[in-house]
Coordinates of C-alpha atoms and ligand atoms in Angstrom, one line a residue:
M12 CA 22.6 -39.2 -11.8
P13 CA 21.1 -39.9 -8.4
I14 CA 17.3 -40.3 -8.7
L15 CA 16.6 -37.3 -6.4
N16 CA 18.8 -34.9 -8.4
Y17 CA 17.2 -36.2 -11.6
L18 CA 13.8 -35.5 -10.2
E19 CA 14.8 -32.0 -9.1
S20 CA 16.2 -31.1 -12.5
F21 CA 13.1 -32.5 -14.1
N22 CA 10.9 -30.4 -11.9
N23 CA 13.0 -27.3 -12.6
K24 CA 12.5 -28.0 -16.3
L25 CA 8.8 -28.3 -15.7
N26 CA 8.8 -24.9 -13.9
Y27 CA 10.5 -23.2 -16.7
A28 CA 8.9 -25.1 -19.6
P29 CA 6.9 -22.9 -22.0
T30 CA 3.3 -23.5 -21.5
V31 CA 2.7 -24.1 -25.2
C32 CA -0.5 -26.0 -24.8
R33 CA -2.2 -23.3 -22.8
I34 CA -4.8 -21.5 -24.9
I35 CA -6.1 -18.1 -23.9
R36 CA -9.9 -18.1 -24.2
M37 CA -12.0 -15.1 -23.6
N38 CA -15.3 -16.5 -22.5
A39 CA -16.2 -14.3 -19.5
Y40 CA -18.0 -11.0 -20.0
H41 CA -19.3 -9.5 -16.7
Q42 CA -21.6 -6.5 -16.3
F43 CA -21.8 -4.7 -13.0
D44 CA -22.9 -1.3 -11.7
V45 CA -19.7 -0.9 -9.7
L46 CA -16.3 -2.6 -10.2
I47 CA -14.0 -2.4 -7.1
I48 CA -10.4 -3.4 -7.8
G49 CA -9.1 -4.4 -4.4
S50 CA -10.4 -5.9 -1.2
G51 CA -8.5 -4.1 1.5
A52 CA -10.0 -1.7 4.0
A53 CA -10.8 0.8 1.2
G54 CA -12.4 -1.7 -1.2
L55 CA -14.4 -3.7 1.4
S56 CA -15.7 -0.6 3.3
L57 CA -16.7 1.1 0.0
A58 CA -18.7 -2.0 -1.1
L59 CA -20.6 -2.0 2.2
R60 CA -21.4 1.7 1.9
L61 CA -23.0 1.3 -1.5
E62 CA -26.7 0.9 -1.8
S63 CA -28.0 -2.6 -2.1
R64 CA -29.8 -1.8 -5.4
L65 CA -26.3 -1.7 -7.0
N66 CA -24.7 -4.8 -8.5
I67 CA -21.1 -4.8 -7.3
A68 CA -18.0 -6.8 -8.2
I69 CA -14.9 -6.8 -5.9
L70 CA -11.7 -8.1 -7.4
S71 CA -8.8 -9.4 -5.3
K72 CA -5.7 -10.6 -7.0
T73 CA -5.1 -13.3 -4.4
Q74 CA -7.3 -14.2 -1.5
L75 CA -10.0 -11.7 -0.4
S76 CA -8.3 -10.6 2.8
E77 CA -4.7 -10.5 1.6
G78 CA -3.3 -7.0 1.4
S79 CA -1.7 -4.4 3.6
S80 CA -4.9 -3.9 5.5
L81 CA -4.7 -7.4 6.9
Y82 CA -1.3 -6.7 8.5
A83 CA -2.0 -3.3 10.0
Q84 CA -1.1 -3.5 13.7
G85 CA -1.2 -0.2 15.4
G86 CA -4.7 1.1 14.7
I87 CA -6.7 4.0 13.4
A88 CA -6.3 7.6 14.3
S89 CA -9.4 9.5 15.2
V90 CA -10.6 11.9 17.9
M91 CA -12.4 9.8 20.5
D92 CA -11.2 11.2 23.8
P93 CA -13.0 14.2 25.3
G94 CA -9.7 15.7 26.1
D95 CA -8.6 15.6 22.5
T96 CA -9.8 17.9 19.7
L97 CA -10.3 17.8 16.0
N98 CA -8.0 20.8 15.7
S99 CA -5.3 19.0 17.4
H100 CA -5.5 16.0 15.1
I101 CA -5.6 18.4 12.1
Q102 CA -2.5 20.3 13.4
D103 CA -0.6 17.1 14.1
T104 CA -1.3 15.9 10.5
L105 CA -0.3 19.2 9.0
N106 CA 2.9 19.2 11.0
A107 CA 3.8 15.7 9.9
G108 CA 3.1 16.6 6.2
A109 CA 5.9 19.2 6.2
G110 CA 3.9 22.0 4.4
L111 CA 2.4 19.8 1.7
C112 CA -0.9 18.6 3.2
D113 CA -4.1 20.0 1.6
P114 CA -5.7 21.7 4.6
D115 CA -9.3 21.1 3.2
T116 CA -8.6 17.4 2.8
V117 CA -7.1 17.1 6.3
R118 CA -10.1 18.8 7.8
F119 CA -12.5 16.7 5.8
C120 CA -10.8 13.5 6.8
V121 CA -10.3 14.3 10.5
E122 CA -13.9 15.6 10.8
H123 CA -15.3 12.4 9.3
G124 CA -13.0 10.2 11.4
P125 CA -15.4 9.7 14.4
E126 CA -18.2 8.7 12.1
A127 CA -15.9 6.2 10.3
I128 CA -14.9 4.6 13.6
Q129 CA -18.5 4.4 14.8
W130 CA -19.4 2.7 11.5
L131 CA -16.7 0.1 12.2
I132 CA -18.0 -0.3 15.8
D133 CA -21.5 -0.8 14.4
K134 CA -20.2 -3.5 12.1
K135 CA -18.8 -5.2 15.2
V136 CA -15.1 -4.7 14.8
P137 CA -13.7 -6.0 18.2
F138 CA -11.7 -2.9 19.3
T139 CA -9.8 -3.2 22.6
F140 CA -11.5 -1.7 25.6
L141 CA -9.8 0.2 28.3
D142 CA -10.9 -2.6 30.7
E143 CA -12.3 -5.7 29.0
S144 CA -14.6 -6.4 32.0
H145 CA -15.9 -2.8 31.9
P146 CA -16.7 -1.9 28.3
E147 CA -18.8 1.1 29.5
Q148 CA -15.5 2.8 30.3
G149 CA -14.7 3.0 26.6
Y150 CA -12.0 2.0 24.3
H151 CA -8.2 1.9 24.9
L152 CA -6.5 4.6 22.8
T153 CA -2.8 4.3 22.1
R154 CA -0.3 6.9 20.9
E155 CA 2.0 6.9 18.0
G156 CA 4.7 9.2 16.5
G157 CA 3.6 12.7 15.6
H158 CA 0.3 12.5 17.6
S159 CA 0.0 14.9 20.5
H160 CA -2.8 12.9 22.1
R161 CA -3.7 9.2 22.6
R162 CA -6.1 8.8 19.7
I163 CA -5.4 5.5 18.1
I164 CA -8.2 3.0 18.5
H165 CA -7.0 -0.6 17.9
A166 CA -7.9 -4.3 18.2
A167 CA -4.9 -5.3 20.3
D168 CA -2.0 -5.3 17.8
A169 CA -3.9 -6.9 15.0
T170 CA -6.3 -4.1 14.0
G171 CA -6.2 -4.7 10.3
R172 CA -7.0 -8.4 10.7
A173 CA -10.0 -7.5 12.9
I174 CA -11.3 -5.0 10.3
E175 CA -10.8 -7.3 7.3
N176 CA -12.4 -10.3 9.0
T177 CA -15.4 -8.3 10.2
L178 CA -16.0 -6.6 6.8
E179 CA -15.5 -9.9 5.0
Q180 CA -18.2 -11.6 7.0
Q181 CA -20.5 -8.7 6.3
I182 CA -19.8 -8.7 2.6
K183 CA -20.5 -12.4 2.3
K184 CA -24.0 -11.7 3.6
C185 CA -24.7 -9.2 0.8
P186 CA -26.3 -10.9 -2.3
N187 CA -25.6 -7.9 -4.5
I188 CA -21.8 -8.0 -3.8
H189 CA -19.9 -10.6 -5.9
I190 CA -16.3 -11.6 -5.0
F191 CA -13.7 -12.5 -7.6
E192 CA -10.6 -13.9 -5.9
N193 CA -7.5 -14.5 -7.9
H194 CA -8.6 -11.9 -10.5
L195 CA -5.9 -9.5 -11.4
A196 CA -6.9 -6.3 -13.2
I197 CA -4.6 -5.6 -16.1
D198 CA -5.8 -2.4 -17.6
L199 CA -8.7 0.0 -17.6
I200 CA -11.0 0.2 -20.6
T201 CA -11.3 3.8 -21.5
G202 CA -12.9 5.8 -24.2
A203 CA -9.5 6.9 -25.5
K204 CA -8.4 3.3 -26.0
L205 CA -11.6 2.4 -27.8
N206 CA -11.7 5.6 -29.9
Y207 CA -15.0 6.4 -28.4
D208 CA -16.2 10.0 -28.3
Q209 CA -17.0 9.9 -24.6
Q210 CA -13.8 10.0 -22.5
R211 CA -14.6 7.9 -19.5
C212 CA -13.8 4.6 -17.9
Y213 CA -15.9 1.7 -19.1
G214 CA -14.4 -1.2 -17.1
A215 CA -11.3 -3.3 -17.0
Y216 CA -9.6 -6.2 -18.5
V217 CA -8.8 -8.8 -15.9
L218 CA -6.7 -11.9 -15.8
N219 CA -8.4 -14.8 -14.1
R220 CA -5.3 -16.4 -12.4
D221 CA -7.1 -19.8 -12.0
D222 CA -7.5 -20.5 -15.7
N223 CA -5.5 -17.7 -17.4
N224 CA -8.5 -16.3 -19.2
I225 CA -8.7 -12.6 -19.8
E226 CA -12.1 -11.4 -18.8
V227 CA -14.0 -8.2 -19.5
F228 CA -15.6 -6.4 -16.5
D229 CA -17.9 -3.8 -17.9
A230 CA -19.0 -1.2 -15.3
P231 CA -19.8 2.5 -15.4
N232 CA -18.2 3.0 -12.0
V233 CA -14.8 1.7 -11.4
V234 CA -12.9 2.1 -8.2
L235 CA -9.2 1.6 -7.8
A236 CA -8.7 0.4 -4.2
S237 CA -5.6 -1.7 -5.0
G238 CA -3.2 -0.5 -2.3
G239 CA 0.3 1.0 -2.5
A240 CA 3.5 0.3 -4.3
S241 CA 6.1 -0.5 -1.7
K242 CA 7.1 -3.8 -3.4
V243 CA 9.1 -1.5 -5.7
Y244 CA 11.7 -1.7 -3.0
L245 CA 13.8 -4.7 -2.1
Y246 CA 13.0 -4.5 1.6
T247 CA 9.4 -3.8 2.5
S248 CA 6.9 -4.3 5.3
N249 CA 4.2 -4.8 2.7
P250 CA 2.7 -8.1 1.4
D251 CA 3.3 -9.2 -2.2
T252 CA 0.1 -7.5 -3.4
S253 CA 1.5 -3.9 -3.1
T254 CA 2.8 -3.6 -6.7
G255 CA 1.3 -0.2 -7.5
D256 CA -1.2 -1.7 -10.1
G257 CA -3.8 0.9 -9.5
I258 CA -1.4 3.8 -9.9
A259 CA 0.1 2.3 -13.1
M260 CA -3.4 1.6 -14.6
A261 CA -4.6 5.1 -13.8
W262 CA -1.5 6.6 -15.3
R263 CA -1.8 4.6 -18.5
A264 CA -5.4 5.7 -18.6
G265 CA -4.3 9.4 -18.6
C266 CA -4.9 10.4 -15.0
R267 CA -2.5 12.6 -13.1
V268 CA -0.4 11.2 -10.2
A269 CA 1.2 13.3 -7.4
N270 CA 3.9 13.2 -4.8
M271 CA 5.3 9.8 -5.8
E272 CA 8.7 10.8 -4.3
F273 CA 7.3 10.5 -0.8
N274 CA 7.6 6.8 0.1
Q275 CA 7.6 6.2 3.8
F276 CA 10.1 3.8 5.3
H277 CA 9.0 2.2 8.5
P278 CA 11.8 2.4 11.0
T279 CA 11.3 -1.0 12.6
C280 CA 10.9 -4.3 10.8
L281 CA 12.2 -7.4 12.5
Y282 CA 15.7 -8.2 11.2
H283 CA 15.8 -11.9 10.6
P284 CA 16.4 -13.9 7.4
E285 CA 13.1 -15.6 7.7
A286 CA 10.9 -12.8 9.1
K287 CA 10.0 -11.5 5.6
S288 CA 8.3 -8.2 6.0
F289 CA 7.4 -8.6 9.7
L290 CA 6.8 -5.2 11.1
I291 CA 7.2 -4.1 14.7
T292 CA 4.4 -1.6 15.3
E293 CA 5.3 2.0 16.2
A294 CA 2.9 1.6 19.2
L295 CA 5.8 -0.1 21.0
R296 CA 7.7 3.1 20.9
G297 CA 4.4 4.9 21.8
E298 CA 4.3 2.7 24.9
G299 CA 7.9 3.5 25.8
A300 CA 10.2 1.2 23.8
H301 CA 13.8 2.5 23.3
L302 CA 15.9 2.4 20.2
L303 CA 19.4 1.2 21.0
L304 CA 22.8 1.0 19.3
P305 CA 24.6 -2.4 19.4
D306 CA 26.4 -1.2 22.6
G307 CA 23.0 -0.7 24.3
S308 CA 23.1 3.1 24.3
R309 CA 20.2 5.3 23.2
F310 CA 20.7 7.7 20.3
M311 CA 17.4 9.3 19.2
H312 CA 18.0 12.4 21.4
Q313 CA 20.9 13.3 19.0
F314 CA 18.4 13.5 16.1
D315 CA 15.1 14.9 17.5
S316 CA 13.9 16.2 20.9
R317 CA 10.8 13.9 20.6
E318 CA 13.3 11.0 20.6
E319 CA 11.6 7.7 19.8
L320 CA 8.3 9.5 19.2
A321 CA 9.6 11.7 16.4
P322 CA 7.9 11.2 13.0
R323 CA 8.8 8.0 11.1
D324 CA 11.0 9.7 8.5
I325 CA 13.3 11.2 11.2
V326 CA 13.5 7.9 13.0
A327 CA 14.1 5.8 9.8
R328 CA 16.8 8.3 8.7
A329 CA 18.4 8.2 12.2
I330 CA 18.6 4.4 12.1
D331 CA 19.9 4.4 8.5
H332 CA 22.5 7.0 9.5
E333 CA 23.7 5.0 12.5
M334 CA 23.7 1.7 10.6
K335 CA 25.9 3.3 7.9
R336 CA 28.1 5.1 10.4
L337 CA 28.8 1.9 12.4
G338 CA 28.7 -0.4 9.4
V339 CA 26.1 -2.7 11.1
E340 CA 23.2 -4.6 9.6
C341 CA 20.6 -3.7 12.2
L342 CA 19.9 -1.7 15.4
Y343 CA 17.8 -2.8 18.4
L344 CA 14.4 -2.0 20.0
D345 CA 13.8 -2.6 23.7
I346 CA 10.6 -2.6 25.7
S347 CA 11.7 -5.2 28.2
H348 CA 11.8 -2.5 31.0
K349 CA 7.9 -2.6 30.9
P350 CA 6.1 -5.3 32.9
A351 CA 5.9 -8.6 31.0
D352 CA 2.1 -8.8 31.4
F353 CA 1.7 -5.3 29.9
I354 CA 3.7 -6.3 26.9
K355 CA 1.9 -9.6 26.3
Q356 CA -1.5 -7.9 26.7
H357 CA -0.8 -5.0 24.4
F358 CA 1.3 -6.7 21.8
P359 CA 0.2 -10.3 21.6
T360 CA 0.9 -10.7 17.9
V361 CA 4.3 -9.0 18.0
Y362 CA 5.2 -10.9 21.1
S363 CA 4.3 -14.3 19.8
Q364 CA 5.8 -13.7 16.3
C365 CA 9.1 -12.5 17.8
L366 CA 9.1 -15.6 20.0
E367 CA 8.8 -17.8 16.9
F368 CA 12.0 -16.2 15.6
G369 CA 13.7 -16.7 18.9
Y370 CA 13.3 -13.2 20.5
D371 CA 11.5 -12.6 23.7
L372 CA 10.2 -9.0 23.9
T373 CA 9.8 -9.2 27.7
S374 CA 13.4 -10.1 28.4
G375 CA 15.6 -8.1 26.0
P376 CA 16.1 -6.0 22.8
I377 CA 15.1 -7.3 19.4
P378 CA 17.0 -6.5 16.1
V379 CA 15.3 -4.0 13.7
V380 CA 15.9 -2.4 10.3
P381 CA 13.9 0.1 8.3
A382 CA 11.8 -1.1 5.3
A383 CA 9.6 0.5 2.6
H384 CA 6.2 0.9 4.1
Y385 CA 3.8 3.3 2.6
T386 CA 3.2 5.1 -0.7
C387 CA 2.1 8.7 0.1
G388 CA 1.7 9.7 -3.5
G389 CA -0.8 8.2 -5.9
V390 CA -3.7 8.8 -8.3
M391 CA -5.0 12.4 -7.8
T392 CA -8.6 12.5 -6.5
D393 CA -11.0 15.1 -5.1
L394 CA -12.9 14.8 -1.8
F395 CA -15.3 12.3 -3.4
G396 CA -12.5 10.0 -4.6
K397 CA -13.1 11.1 -8.2
T398 CA -10.0 10.9 -10.5
D399 CA -9.4 12.9 -13.7
L400 CA -11.3 10.2 -15.7
K401 CA -15.1 10.2 -15.6
G402 CA -16.4 7.0 -14.0
L403 CA -13.0 6.2 -12.3
Y404 CA -12.6 6.6 -8.5
A405 CA -9.6 5.9 -6.3
A406 CA -9.5 5.2 -2.6
G407 CA -7.0 4.1 0.0
E408 CA -3.3 3.9 -0.5
T409 CA -3.6 4.0 -4.3
A410 CA -5.1 7.5 -4.1
F411 CA -3.5 10.9 -3.5
T412 CA -6.1 12.9 -1.6
G413 CA -3.7 15.5 -0.2
L414 CA -4.0 14.2 3.3
H415 CA -0.5 13.1 3.9
G416 CA 1.6 15.8 2.3
A417 CA 5.3 15.0 2.4
N418 CA 4.9 12.5 5.2
R419 CA 2.0 10.3 6.5
M420 CA 1.3 10.5 10.2
A421 CA 1.0 7.0 11.8
S422 CA -2.5 5.5 11.6
N423 CA -3.9 8.2 9.4
S424 CA -3.9 5.8 6.4
L425 CA -6.6 3.4 7.6
L426 CA -8.6 6.5 8.4
E427 CA -8.1 7.8 4.9
C428 CA -9.2 4.4 3.4
L429 CA -12.5 4.5 5.4
V430 CA -13.3 8.2 5.0
F431 CA -12.7 8.4 1.3
A432 CA -14.2 5.1 0.5
A433 CA -17.4 6.4 2.2
A434 CA -17.2 9.7 0.3
A435 CA -16.8 7.8 -3.0
A436 CA -19.7 5.5 -2.2
R437 CA -21.9 8.5 -1.4
D438 CA -21.0 10.0 -4.8
I439 CA -21.8 6.7 -6.6
N440 CA -25.0 6.2 -4.7
Q441 CA -26.2 9.7 -5.7
N442 CA -25.1 9.8 -9.3
H443 CA -25.4 6.2 -10.6
Q444 CA -27.9 5.9 -13.3
K445 CA -29.0 2.6 -14.7
R446 CA -27.2 2.0 -17.9
S447 CA -29.0 2.6 -21.2
D448 CA -28.1 -0.1 -23.8
S449 CA -24.4 0.5 -24.2
P450 CA -22.4 -1.4 -26.8
R451 CA -20.6 -4.5 -25.7
L452 CA -17.0 -3.7 -25.0
P453 CA -14.4 -5.4 -27.2
E454 CA -12.6 -8.4 -25.8
W455 CA -8.9 -8.4 -25.1
D456 CA -6.8 -8.6 -28.3
A457 CA -4.9 -11.8 -28.0
S458 CA -3.8 -12.1 -31.6
R459 CA -0.3 -11.0 -30.8
V460 CA 0.1 -13.5 -28.0
T461 CA 2.6 -16.3 -28.1
D462 CA 4.1 -18.3 -25.3
S463 CA 7.7 -17.7 -24.1
D464 CA 10.3 -19.7 -22.3
E465 CA 11.9 -16.5 -21.0
E466 CA 10.3 -16.3 -17.6
V467 CA 13.8 -15.9 -16.3
V468 CA 13.9 -12.5 -17.9
V469 CA 10.9 -11.4 -15.9
S470 CA 12.2 -12.7 -12.5
H471 CA 15.7 -11.2 -13.2
N472 CA 14.1 -7.8 -13.9
W473 CA 12.0 -8.0 -10.8
D474 CA 15.1 -8.4 -8.7
E475 CA 17.1 -5.8 -10.5
L476 CA 14.4 -3.2 -10.3
R477 CA 13.8 -3.6 -6.5
R478 CA 17.5 -3.6 -5.7
F479 CA 18.4 -0.4 -7.6
M480 CA 15.3 1.3 -6.2
W481 CA 16.5 0.4 -2.7
D482 CA 20.1 1.4 -3.3
Y483 CA 19.5 4.6 -5.4
V484 CA 16.0 5.9 -4.6
G485 CA 15.8 4.8 -0.9
I486 CA 15.9 6.7 2.4
V487 CA 18.8 8.9 1.3
R488 CA 19.1 10.1 -2.3
T489 CA 21.5 12.1 -4.5
N490 CA 21.2 13.5 -8.0
K491 CA 23.7 11.0 -9.2
R492 CA 21.9 8.0 -7.7
L493 CA 18.6 9.2 -9.1
Q494 CA 20.2 9.5 -12.6
R495 CA 21.6 6.0 -12.3
A496 CA 18.2 4.7 -11.4
K497 CA 16.6 6.6 -14.2
S498 CA 18.9 5.1 -16.9
R499 CA 18.2 1.6 -15.6
V500 CA 14.5 2.0 -15.4
D501 CA 14.4 3.4 -18.9
L502 CA 16.1 0.3 -20.2
L503 CA 13.8 -2.0 -18.2
L504 CA 10.7 -0.2 -19.4
H505 CA 11.9 -0.7 -23.0
E506 CA 12.6 -4.4 -22.4
I507 CA 9.3 -4.9 -20.6
D508 CA 7.4 -3.2 -23.4
E509 CA 8.9 -5.4 -26.0
Y510 CA 8.3 -8.5 -24.0
Y511 CA 4.7 -7.4 -23.1
G512 CA 3.9 -6.8 -26.7
N513 CA 5.1 -10.1 -28.0
F514 CA 4.4 -12.8 -25.4
R515 CA 1.6 -14.3 -23.4
I516 CA 1.1 -12.1 -20.3
T517 CA 1.5 -13.6 -16.9
N518 CA 0.8 -12.4 -13.4
D519 CA 4.5 -11.6 -12.8
L520 CA 4.8 -9.8 -16.1
I521 CA 1.8 -7.6 -15.4
E522 CA 3.1 -6.7 -11.9
L523 CA 6.6 -6.1 -13.2
R524 CA 5.3 -3.8 -15.9
N525 CA 3.4 -1.8 -13.2
L526 CA 6.3 -1.7 -10.8
A527 CA 8.7 -0.5 -13.4
L528 CA 6.2 2.3 -14.4
V529 CA 5.7 3.3 -10.7
A530 CA 9.5 3.2 -10.2
D531 CA 9.8 5.6 -13.2
L532 CA 7.2 7.9 -11.6
I533 CA 9.0 7.9 -8.3
I534 CA 12.4 8.7 -9.8
R535 CA 11.0 11.5 -12.0
S536 CA 9.2 13.0 -9.1
A537 CA 12.3 12.8 -6.9
Q538 CA 14.3 14.4 -9.6
Q539 CA 11.9 17.3 -9.8
R540 CA 12.1 18.1 -6.1
K541 CA 15.2 20.2 -5.5
E542 CA 15.0 20.2 -1.7
S543 CA 14.7 17.8 1.2
R544 CA 11.2 17.7 2.6
G545 CA 9.4 15.1 4.6
L546 CA 10.2 11.7 3.3
H547 CA 12.3 12.9 0.4
Y548 CA 15.8 13.4 1.6
T549 CA 18.7 14.2 -0.8
L550 CA 22.3 15.0 0.1
D551 CA 22.5 17.4 -2.8
Y552 CA 19.7 19.7 -1.4
P553 CA 19.7 18.8 2.3
D554 CA 17.4 21.7 3.4
L555 CA 13.9 22.9 2.8
D556 CA 13.5 25.3 -0.1
N557 CA 11.6 28.1 1.5
S558 CA 12.1 30.5 -1.4
T559 CA 8.8 29.7 -2.9
S560 CA 5.6 28.2 -1.3
P561 CA 5.8 24.3 -1.1
Q562 CA 4.4 22.6 -4.2
N563 CA 3.2 19.1 -4.8
T564 CA 5.0 17.2 -7.6
I565 CA 2.3 16.6 -10.1
L566 CA 3.0 14.4 -13.2
N567 CA 0.6 14.4 -16.1
Ligands
LIG628 C1 2.6 -4.2 8.2 C2 1.7 -3.0 8.0 C3 1.2 -2.4 9.1 C4 0.4 -1.2 9.0 N1 -0.1 -0.7 10.1 C5 -1.0 0.4 10.0 C6 -1.7 0.9 11.1 O1 -1.5 0.4 12.2 N2 -2.5 1.9 10.9 C7 -2.7 2.5 9.7 O2 -3.5 3.5 9.5 N3 -2.1 2.0 8.6 C8 -1.2 1.0 8.7 N4 -0.6 0.5 7.6 C9 -0.9 1.0 6.3 C10 -2.3 0.5 5.9 O3 -2.5 -0.8 6.3 C11 -2.5 0.6 4.4 O4 -2.2 1.9 3.9 C12 -4.0 0.3 4.1 O5 -4.4 -0.9 4.7 C13 -4.2 0.2 2.6 O6 -5.5 -0.3 2.4 P1 -6.0 -0.4 0.9 O7 -7.4 -0.9 1.0 O8 -5.7 0.9 0.2 O9 -5.0 -1.5 0.2 P2 -4.7 -3.0 0.6 O10 -5.2 -3.3 2.0 O11 -3.2 -3.1 0.4 O12 -5.5 -3.9 -0.4 C14 -5.2 -3.9 -1.7 C15 -6.1 -4.8 -2.4 O13 -6.0 -4.6 -3.8 C16 -5.8 -5.9 -4.5 N5 -5.2 -5.6 -5.7 C17 -4.0 -5.0 -6.0 N6 -3.7 -4.9 -7.3 C18 -4.8 -5.6 -7.9 C19 -5.1 -5.9 -9.2 N7 -4.3 -5.5 -10.2 N8 -6.2 -6.5 -9.5 C20 -7.0 -6.9 -8.5 N9 -6.8 -6.7 -7.2 C21 -5.7 -6.0 -6.9 C22 -5.1 -6.7 -3.5 O14 -5.3 -8.1 -3.8 C23 -5.8 -6.3 -2.2 O15 -7.0 -6.9 -2.1 C24 0.2 -0.7 7.7 C25 0.7 -1.3 6.6 C26 1.5 -2.4 6.7 C27 2.0 -3.1 5.5

């Protein structure tokens, strides 16, 4: 055997070899006043809103800044322009939500928007000015689908990065906030699981990915800020962190989840084998980009009078429809009719990333496809981020506040992260009481754990799950496809349970278990909805059901 091949096969063996000598030790017991699971816009802003008397832990399952927030391009929606009104933002949100937004939540969120933006400005997030040499003229506001005014404040086309970097710097100055990177929360510790009388959340078991220890985080206030679940689909704009862990943990802890059938597909991700998840911001269409068929003709007018500025579900379905009709793998987006300087100034990140893949935004169209982008459903909360379980809060994409209804309006999600993180922080600040001497929580039961050489099962199941979710529970659904998906997910859940109960748990297994559970919740919710509404579109019930008033899909 040539030496190189031999080395490769040896390395492969090493990768798959059972880690028999790895012993799970449980030597870390942490006590905090507040445990925040997730370090995106929701988690970081919540931590900074808490009083400095509180001892806070923030977990991130990889690096601190990694998560969807980091990749947000377009910006944050809020009423900043004197010509705009709160009522107009409220009405646009209600329209996008297709009858399922909670009006009180929408009003609450929109009314708290300007304060949330001012808070970010005070923290020194470098938002883009109308004229960089005349900041006194105010900020540049862009427009996106569904908004009837320019109301999206942004930091060029890398708003999320600007927010994450700024908040991270601030966090690192706070001695009461402790950061735990590479710490993956596995499950919540609840009264029910411990057979305690008091039904509440006491903390979480957490895998330290650096040394594979399972640690106990004991905290009377736990916040799920762990992002969405779009990794349940084969093609997604989201980073690898979006595996629905918070939703799955809350569900296992007995919380209700709602509207899981409404997953938003972003119409335009760059179509390129190496451009994994690279999203082309909707602001391009806001600034006049056209969607084109392969022959260069426009088509959006056939689907909606708002053309390229129709809400995302309509645009994504139109693209999906045209791709299937023509049997093509992508369509095109063109902004090259705008001046090159304008494009480079407004979209520096998209411009340079596209160039890296060989496409020049200033000189011609770029290939695009839709991809899973945003989880509208999630863990049910009230206006303070409180879930069904005492001591457990949820904020950001993990949560279901009632803001988005059947469809999220562009740039309302970062707003939701900030507003509800602030509300949850207010509640914790007001209600936190120093703990009396509570008993030490039990450590993770590792008695059943043995090592396995079957990692291949886990990686196979990951692929299978994400593929059937894409094929059967994607942009267009049918009863038959949902039933097929349900049979497969039932089988997977059974296999995963068996595997989970018998072998050493790993990062991939924990995420797979969560993704499979979230997939099940999505399928069951989709099966319950006997109509097409917002992001849920089924060929078996292609119309709205107006016979009764629209209902959320609540699973408990
Ligand atoms: C490419 C892209 C562009 C977008 N553009 C916009 C935009 O312009 N405007 C807008 O409003 N919205 C936008 N969105 C949506 C928005 O970015 C997200 O909804 C929002 O950032 C979610 O923030 P979050 O704090 O809830 O979660 P995230 O930012 O996803 O953070 C989740 C955090 O949880 C951690 N985590 C997850 N599971 C665990 C676990 N088990 N244990 C420990 N830690 C865990 C992760 O490590 C991460 O730190 C965009 C999304 C994407 C993907």
